[in-house]
Short mmCIF file of C-alpha atoms and ligand atoms in Angstrom, two decimals:
data_model
loop_
_atom_site.label_atom_id
_atom_site.label_comp_id
_atom_site.label_asym_id
_atom_site.label_seq_id
_atom_site.Cartn_x
_atom_site.Cartn_y
_atom_site.Cartn_z
CA MET L 230 14.50 -27.85 -28.19
CA ASN L 231 13.39 -24.14 -28.57
CA SER L 232 16.70 -22.37 -29.17
CA LYS L 233 16.14 -19.95 -26.34
CA LEU L 234 14.99 -22.35 -23.66
CA LYS L 235 17.44 -23.93 -21.36
CA ILE L 236 17.04 -26.20 -18.30
CA SER L 237 20.05 -26.86 -16.10
CA SER L 238 20.61 -28.48 -12.64
CA ALA L 239 24.35 -29.13 -12.45
CA PHE L 240 24.74 -27.36 -9.14
CA ASP L 241 24.53 -28.11 -5.42
CA GLY L 242 21.28 -29.77 -4.69
CA GLY L 243 20.19 -29.58 -8.46
CA ASN L 244 17.98 -32.45 -9.64
CA ILE L 245 16.10 -32.75 -12.91
CA ASN L 246 16.18 -34.56 -16.29
CA LEU L 247 15.08 -32.69 -19.33
CA ILE L 248 12.95 -34.71 -21.75
CA GLU L 249 12.04 -31.94 -24.19
CA ALA L 250 11.49 -28.16 -24.27
CA ASN L 251 10.23 -27.43 -27.81
CA ALA L 252 8.00 -24.52 -26.57
CA PRO L 253 7.43 -22.73 -23.24
CA SER L 254 4.02 -24.34 -23.08
CA ASN L 255 5.48 -27.83 -23.48
CA ILE L 256 8.52 -28.27 -21.21
CA ARG L 257 8.72 -31.89 -20.15
CA VAL L 258 10.97 -33.24 -17.37
CA ASN L 259 11.52 -36.23 -15.24
CA ILE L 260 12.67 -36.22 -11.60
CA PRO L 261 15.82 -38.39 -11.30
CA LEU L 262 16.13 -41.20 -8.79
CA ASP L 263 17.94 -40.56 -5.54
CA THR L 264 21.58 -41.96 -5.64
CA ASN L 265 21.52 -45.70 -5.66
CA SER L 266 17.91 -45.77 -4.68
CA HIS L 267 14.39 -46.05 -6.00
CA PHE L 268 13.15 -43.03 -4.12
CA PHE L 269 12.64 -39.66 -5.85
CA GLN L 270 10.64 -36.44 -5.33
CA TRP L 271 13.10 -33.60 -4.72
CA PHE L 272 13.66 -31.31 -7.75
CA TYR L 273 15.55 -28.11 -8.21
CA PHE L 274 16.52 -26.54 -11.54
CA ARG L 275 17.09 -23.41 -13.42
CA LEU L 276 15.02 -22.26 -16.53
CA GLN L 277 16.39 -19.72 -18.83
CA GLY L 278 15.01 -18.01 -21.91
CA ALA L 279 11.26 -17.89 -21.05
CA MET L 280 10.87 -14.32 -19.72
CA GLY L 281 7.22 -13.18 -20.23
CA GLU L 282 6.23 -16.56 -21.65
CA GLU L 283 3.39 -18.72 -20.20
CA CYS L 284 5.34 -21.78 -19.25
CA ARG L 285 3.92 -25.16 -18.52
CA ILE L 286 6.55 -27.51 -17.08
CA TYR L 287 5.20 -31.19 -16.95
CA PHE L 288 6.81 -33.64 -14.59
CA ASP L 289 6.07 -36.86 -16.52
CA ASN L 290 7.08 -39.30 -13.76
CA ALA L 291 5.45 -37.49 -10.80
CA SER L 292 2.95 -40.41 -10.19
CA GLU L 293 5.93 -42.71 -9.34
CA ALA L 294 7.45 -40.43 -6.81
CA ALA L 295 8.00 -41.65 -3.19
CA TYR L 296 4.91 -39.72 -1.98
CA ALA L 297 2.74 -39.15 -5.09
CA GLU L 298 -0.26 -38.30 -2.87
CA GLY L 299 1.83 -35.39 -1.59
CA TRP L 300 1.46 -33.59 -5.01
CA HIS L 301 -2.30 -32.97 -4.32
CA ASP L 302 -2.74 -29.35 -3.29
CA TYR L 303 1.05 -28.79 -3.53
CA GLN L 304 2.47 -25.53 -5.06
CA ALA L 305 6.09 -25.55 -6.20
CA VAL L 306 8.42 -22.73 -5.16
CA ALA L 307 10.38 -20.36 -7.45
CA SER L 308 13.05 -17.73 -7.07
CA TYR L 309 14.81 -15.17 -9.17
CA ASP L 310 17.57 -14.36 -6.66
CA ARG L 311 17.72 -17.72 -4.84
CA GLU L 312 17.00 -15.80 -1.60
CA TYR L 313 13.27 -15.10 -1.77
CA TRP L 314 11.27 -18.20 -2.71
CA PHE L 315 7.50 -17.87 -3.53
CA ARG L 316 4.81 -20.30 -4.59
CA VAL L 317 3.75 -20.69 -8.22
CA PRO L 318 0.56 -22.20 -9.57
CA THR L 319 0.94 -25.92 -9.77
CA GLU L 320 -1.56 -28.72 -10.61
CA TYR L 321 -1.48 -32.48 -10.30
CA VAL L 322 -3.53 -33.96 -13.16
CA ASP L 323 -3.51 -37.28 -14.95
CA GLY L 324 -0.43 -38.44 -12.97
CA LYS L 325 1.64 -35.43 -13.95
CA LEU L 326 2.63 -32.43 -11.83
CA VAL L 327 2.49 -29.21 -13.96
CA ILE L 328 4.03 -25.89 -13.01
CA CYS L 329 2.12 -23.10 -14.72
CA HIS L 330 4.13 -19.91 -14.44
CA THR L 331 5.16 -16.81 -16.49
CA PRO L 332 8.68 -15.92 -15.50
CA GLU L 333 9.34 -12.19 -15.11
CA GLN L 334 13.00 -12.53 -15.69
CA ASP L 335 15.16 -14.51 -18.13
CA SER L 336 16.49 -16.80 -15.38
CA VAL L 337 14.35 -18.46 -12.71
CA TYR L 338 14.84 -21.35 -10.30
CA TYR L 339 12.12 -23.95 -9.31
CA ALA L 340 12.46 -26.31 -6.43
CA TYR L 341 10.34 -28.67 -4.24
CA PHE L 342 11.04 -26.47 -1.26
CA ALA L 343 13.48 -23.58 -0.66
CA PRO L 344 16.94 -25.19 -0.95
CA TYR L 345 19.55 -25.04 1.80
CA SER L 346 22.89 -25.10 0.20
CA TYR L 347 26.07 -26.83 1.39
CA GLU L 348 27.83 -23.38 1.42
CA ARG L 349 25.12 -22.04 3.66
CA HIS L 350 25.59 -25.13 5.92
CA LEU L 351 29.41 -24.35 6.15
CA ASP L 352 28.60 -20.73 6.82
CA MET L 353 26.12 -21.77 9.62
CA LEU L 354 28.77 -23.87 11.18
CA ALA L 355 31.39 -21.21 11.02
CA TRP L 356 29.11 -18.64 12.51
CA ALA L 357 28.01 -21.01 15.35
CA SER L 358 31.57 -21.90 16.09
CA SER L 359 32.41 -18.20 16.66
CA GLN L 360 29.76 -17.83 19.24
CA ASP L 361 30.44 -17.91 23.03
CA ASN L 362 29.57 -21.21 24.58
CA CYS L 363 29.57 -23.09 21.28
CA LEU L 364 32.08 -25.84 20.34
CA SER L 365 32.21 -27.49 16.95
CA HIS L 366 33.07 -31.28 16.93
CA ASP L 367 34.13 -33.33 13.92
CA ILE L 368 32.52 -36.76 14.71
CA GLY L 369 32.94 -38.53 11.55
CA THR L 370 33.08 -38.63 7.75
CA THR L 371 30.59 -39.47 5.14
CA ALA L 372 31.15 -42.03 2.41
CA GLU L 373 32.16 -39.24 0.05
CA GLY L 374 34.44 -37.63 2.56
CA ARG L 375 32.28 -34.74 3.90
CA ASP L 376 32.54 -33.77 7.71
CA ILE L 377 29.78 -34.84 10.00
CA THR L 378 29.70 -31.99 12.45
CA LEU L 379 28.17 -31.81 15.88
CA LEU L 380 27.68 -28.41 17.64
CA GLU L 381 27.90 -28.37 21.47
CA ILE L 382 26.37 -25.46 23.21
CA GLY L 383 26.13 -24.76 26.93
CA LYS L 384 27.55 -22.84 29.86
CA THR L 385 27.57 -25.45 32.55
CA GLN L 386 28.80 -28.98 33.02
CA ALA L 387 27.34 -29.57 36.44
CA LEU L 388 24.12 -31.68 36.35
CA ALA L 389 23.50 -30.42 32.86
CA LYS L 390 20.81 -32.09 30.81
CA ASN L 391 21.92 -33.33 27.40
CA ILE L 392 19.58 -32.19 24.71
CA TRP L 393 20.16 -33.72 21.35
CA ILE L 394 18.66 -32.23 18.09
CA ILE L 395 19.47 -33.65 14.64
CA ALA L 396 18.13 -32.58 11.19
CA ARG L 397 18.04 -33.55 7.62
CA GLN L 398 18.52 -37.26 7.83
CA HIS L 399 16.32 -36.96 4.79
CA PRO L 400 18.24 -34.43 2.82
CA GLY L 401 15.34 -33.13 0.58
CA GLU L 402 13.56 -31.93 3.81
CA THR L 403 15.49 -28.69 3.71
CA MET L 404 12.92 -27.01 6.10
CA ALA L 405 14.65 -29.04 8.76
CA GLN L 406 17.90 -27.16 8.40
CA TRP L 407 16.13 -23.75 8.23
CA PHE L 408 14.57 -24.78 11.47
CA ILE L 409 18.01 -25.49 12.98
CA GLU L 410 19.27 -22.11 11.79
CA GLY L 411 16.36 -20.28 13.71
CA LEU L 412 16.98 -22.50 16.75
CA LEU L 413 20.75 -21.72 16.82
CA GLU L 414 20.24 -17.96 16.45
CA ARG L 415 17.75 -17.98 19.36
CA LEU L 416 19.99 -20.21 21.51
CA CYS L 417 22.98 -17.96 20.81
CA ASP L 418 21.10 -14.78 21.57
CA GLU L 419 22.78 -13.69 24.80
CA SER L 420 19.95 -11.42 25.79
CA HIS L 421 17.06 -13.95 25.41
CA PRO L 422 15.82 -15.29 28.74
CA ILE L 423 14.93 -18.74 27.49
CA ALA L 424 18.29 -19.17 25.95
CA ARG L 425 20.09 -17.82 29.00
CA ALA L 426 18.10 -20.07 31.36
CA LEU L 427 18.49 -23.22 29.22
CA LEU L 428 22.26 -22.75 28.75
CA GLU L 429 22.59 -22.79 32.51
CA GLN L 430 20.71 -26.01 32.78
CA CYS L 431 21.46 -27.98 29.69
CA ARG L 432 24.13 -28.74 27.02
CA PHE L 433 22.82 -28.86 23.48
CA TYR L 434 24.16 -31.31 20.99
CA ILE L 435 23.03 -30.33 17.51
CA VAL L 436 23.74 -32.02 14.23
CA PRO L 437 22.44 -29.40 11.71
CA ASN L 438 22.80 -31.73 8.68
CA MET L 439 22.98 -35.54 9.05
CA ASN L 440 23.25 -36.21 5.34
CA PRO L 441 25.52 -33.76 3.58
CA ASP L 442 26.24 -36.19 0.68
CA GLY L 443 22.51 -36.70 -0.04
CA SER L 444 21.95 -32.90 0.27
CA ILE L 445 24.53 -32.17 -2.47
CA HIS L 446 23.18 -34.88 -4.75
CA GLY L 447 19.66 -33.47 -4.57
CA ASN L 448 18.30 -36.57 -2.94
CA LEU L 449 14.94 -36.74 -1.10
CA ARG L 450 15.58 -39.67 1.23
CA VAL L 451 19.08 -41.29 1.18
CA ASN L 452 22.76 -40.80 1.36
CA SER L 453 25.26 -41.50 -1.38
CA LYS L 454 25.07 -45.28 -0.71
CA GLY L 455 21.30 -45.18 -1.22
CA ILE L 456 20.58 -45.72 2.46
CA ASN L 457 17.66 -44.15 4.29
CA LEU L 458 19.41 -43.16 7.54
CA ASN L 459 16.07 -43.07 9.44
CA ARG L 460 15.86 -46.90 9.20
CA GLU L 461 19.48 -47.42 10.27
CA TRP L 462 19.26 -46.81 14.06
CA GLN L 463 19.20 -50.45 15.20
CA THR L 464 22.06 -51.57 12.90
CA PRO L 465 24.17 -48.64 11.66
CA THR L 466 27.42 -49.53 9.83
CA GLU L 467 30.58 -47.65 9.04
CA GLU L 468 30.14 -48.64 5.45
CA LEU L 469 26.55 -47.79 4.78
CA SER L 470 25.46 -45.35 7.51
CA PRO L 471 28.57 -43.79 9.11
CA GLU L 472 26.35 -40.64 9.83
CA VAL L 473 24.18 -42.52 12.24
CA LEU L 474 27.00 -44.52 13.80
CA ALA L 475 28.97 -41.38 14.56
CA VAL L 476 26.06 -39.90 16.41
CA GLN L 477 25.21 -42.98 18.38
CA ASN L 478 28.80 -43.30 19.44
CA LYS L 479 28.69 -39.73 20.79
CA MET L 480 25.32 -40.38 22.56
CA THR L 481 26.83 -43.39 24.30
CA GLU L 482 29.73 -41.12 25.60
CA ILE L 483 27.52 -38.18 26.55
CA GLY L 484 24.08 -39.59 27.32
CA VAL L 485 20.70 -38.33 26.14
CA ASP L 486 17.97 -36.53 28.24
CA LEU L 487 15.87 -35.21 25.44
CA PHE L 488 16.04 -35.91 21.73
CA LEU L 489 14.38 -34.16 18.69
CA ASP L 490 14.73 -35.31 15.07
CA ILE L 491 13.62 -32.70 12.63
CA HIS L 492 11.87 -33.56 9.33
CA GLY L 493 9.44 -32.42 6.58
CA ASP L 494 6.30 -34.31 5.59
CA GLU L 495 5.34 -34.53 1.92
CA THR L 496 1.62 -35.01 2.46
CA LEU L 497 0.21 -33.46 5.67
CA PRO L 498 -0.34 -29.68 5.50
CA VAL L 499 0.46 -29.11 9.21
CA ASN L 500 3.25 -29.17 11.79
CA PHE L 501 3.17 -32.02 14.20
CA VAL L 502 5.26 -34.26 16.40
CA ASP L 503 5.38 -38.05 16.43
CA GLY L 504 6.23 -39.53 19.87
CA CYS L 505 7.05 -42.90 21.35
CA ARG L 506 3.62 -44.36 22.32
CA ASN L 507 4.39 -47.56 20.33
CA ILE L 508 7.73 -48.53 21.90
CA PRO L 509 8.15 -51.04 24.85
CA ALA L 510 9.80 -48.42 27.09
CA PHE L 511 6.82 -46.04 26.82
CA ASP L 512 5.41 -45.21 30.28
CA GLN L 513 3.48 -42.55 32.13
CA ARG L 514 6.54 -40.40 32.67
CA ILE L 515 7.31 -40.29 28.98
CA ALA L 516 3.61 -39.67 28.26
CA ASP L 517 3.57 -36.74 30.60
CA MET L 518 6.66 -35.14 28.93
CA GLU L 519 5.13 -35.64 25.50
CA SER L 520 1.92 -33.93 26.68
CA LEU L 521 3.77 -31.04 28.30
CA PHE L 522 5.98 -30.51 25.21
CA SER L 523 3.02 -30.45 22.82
CA GLY L 524 0.78 -28.36 25.13
CA THR L 525 3.54 -25.76 25.54
CA LEU L 526 4.33 -25.54 21.73
CA LEU L 527 0.54 -25.33 21.13
CA ALA L 528 0.37 -22.41 23.53
CA VAL L 529 3.15 -20.35 22.09
CA SER L 530 2.81 -21.17 18.35
CA PRO L 531 -0.34 -21.03 16.13
CA ASP L 532 1.83 -22.81 13.55
CA PHE L 533 1.61 -26.01 15.69
CA GLN L 534 -1.35 -28.37 16.18
CA VAL L 535 -1.96 -31.84 17.69
CA VAL L 536 -5.02 -33.08 15.74
CA LYS L 537 -3.28 -34.43 12.58
CA GLY L 538 -0.27 -36.70 12.61
CA TYR L 539 0.89 -40.34 12.09
CA ASP L 540 -1.30 -43.21 13.13
CA ASN L 541 -0.11 -45.47 15.92
CA ASP L 542 1.14 -48.21 13.52
CA TYR L 543 2.53 -45.84 10.91
CA PHE L 544 6.01 -47.37 10.88
CA GLY L 545 4.87 -50.94 11.63
CA ASP L 546 7.76 -53.39 12.07
CA GLU L 547 10.30 -50.71 11.34
CA THR L 548 9.42 -48.69 14.44
CA LEU L 549 12.71 -49.31 16.34
CA LYS L 550 14.80 -48.56 13.33
CA ILE L 551 13.57 -44.98 13.45
CA ALA L 552 15.83 -42.46 15.20
CA SER L 553 13.27 -41.07 17.68
CA LYS L 554 11.99 -44.54 18.60
CA TRP L 555 15.39 -46.05 19.02
CA VAL L 556 16.64 -43.14 21.16
CA GLY L 557 13.38 -43.23 23.26
CA GLN L 558 13.82 -46.92 23.78
CA THR L 559 17.56 -46.77 24.54
CA TYR L 560 17.59 -43.64 26.85
CA LYS L 561 14.02 -43.78 28.20
CA CYS L 562 13.74 -40.08 27.60
CA LEU L 563 11.43 -37.68 25.74
CA SER L 564 12.16 -38.43 22.09
CA LEU L 565 10.19 -36.81 19.23
CA THR L 566 10.15 -36.66 15.51
CA LEU L 567 9.09 -33.14 14.40
CA GLU L 568 7.48 -32.87 11.00
CA MET L 569 6.87 -29.55 8.99
CA PRO L 570 4.91 -29.41 5.80
CA PHE L 571 6.24 -29.13 2.19
CA LYS L 572 2.91 -27.46 1.34
CA ASP L 573 1.70 -25.00 4.05
CA ASN L 574 0.22 -24.98 7.47
CA GLU L 575 -3.53 -25.16 6.56
CA LEU L 576 -4.47 -23.57 9.86
CA LEU L 577 -2.53 -20.43 9.23
CA PRO L 578 -1.88 -20.30 5.47
CA ASP L 579 0.21 -17.97 3.49
CA SER L 580 -0.73 -18.06 -0.16
CA GLU L 581 2.40 -16.17 -1.24
CA VAL L 582 5.14 -18.31 0.25
CA GLY L 583 3.36 -21.37 1.89
CA TRP L 584 5.47 -22.99 4.56
CA SER L 585 8.81 -21.18 4.19
CA PRO L 586 12.38 -20.82 5.43
CA GLU L 587 11.36 -17.96 7.53
CA ARG L 588 8.49 -19.77 9.23
CA SER L 589 10.71 -22.89 9.77
CA LYS L 590 13.23 -20.67 11.44
CA ILE L 591 10.55 -19.09 13.85
CA LEU L 592 9.30 -22.60 14.79
CA GLY L 593 12.89 -23.59 15.39
CA ALA L 594 13.36 -20.57 17.76
CA ASP L 595 10.06 -21.26 19.45
CA ILE L 596 10.92 -24.88 20.20
CA LEU L 597 13.05 -23.70 23.10
CA TYR L 598 9.96 -22.93 25.12
CA PRO L 599 8.66 -26.57 25.27
CA ILE L 600 12.15 -27.77 25.89
CA TYR L 601 12.39 -25.26 28.80
CA GLN L 602 9.10 -26.59 30.22
CA VAL L 603 10.09 -30.24 30.03
CA VAL L 604 13.53 -29.72 31.41
CA ASN L 605 11.95 -28.11 34.48
CA SER L 606 9.14 -30.52 34.86
CA PRO L 607 8.89 -33.21 37.65
CA SER L 608 9.16 -36.04 35.07
CA MET L 609 12.55 -34.73 33.89
CA LYS L 610 13.82 -33.96 37.38
CA SER L 611 12.78 -37.33 38.84
CA ASP L 612 15.72 -38.97 37.29
CA LEU L 613 18.47 -36.53 38.32
ZN1 LIG W 398 11.88 -37.25 6.86
#
């Protein structure tokens, strides 16, 4: 190894294996497997000792990643201060992902997407708990002993609609928690009319991070047991998927009138929602609410679109194991998976940052508009 160059990832969310770094132009790494799993794609590491050097960082095993097709047209993110993350030139050639970047400082961090740390998660929970109308519930414990936290926000109990929103079942999809941060800030803004109106009509039940163990391990898809939580909704267990079981138990107790599950998509360069058209319970009422939700979000956010998304049979036999489908089938309510891109929104691209924490937060705040529309629609009111 070049005596100056150093690669490290022994920190919260860090994930890389160094193969060799004998020159800035020949740094070779592998992305390690998720814990107890065959999935991998999330990377996050620090490079030191290459200031002013034209670096080429080769990801030798990129073609075996969970969504190798997602590397096409993908640009990695970098940061010097771990606050501002910008895109750096990245190629996918001959089965290898290559970051081509000349660091301006001695220390630079690279990641698959802007990380969302466990400390920031705890800060978010502490901030939210200090807001009026917000309660924090400890609903369970992960396999490694971390709290599974549910935030409850609302002003009223009488005839309140129960709105459930969960994020980061897939821990590497950090944009999902940035989205929740924006949503919470809007919802707790006491002068915002949408927040004020919704809190009179609804109670929000929000799980900002479904998979804290996987987040800390730097996993893309699974918890510390190697379990993909978004295939566990038909048969969750205390041993393998306590995160899902804890949420389902609370749903049984409280009820569900609307459900959103927030994700990131490795491949599609757009924001989209995936509904319940392929579940047995799907009917005109749910279809109407899906159309109203999408139409409203389309009207308020040029970052949303309805042309690209998953095909009807995308999940095949696994359909009812997916959170949004299981909730839709069980509670016969509007139930959506919302996907944001790892790349960028090709309809409104930003070459500097791509899809970003800031843009995820804005979409998270804007999501209150379609919720407000649906909550006040005849389809929703008919079952009061
Ligand atoms: Zn996901």
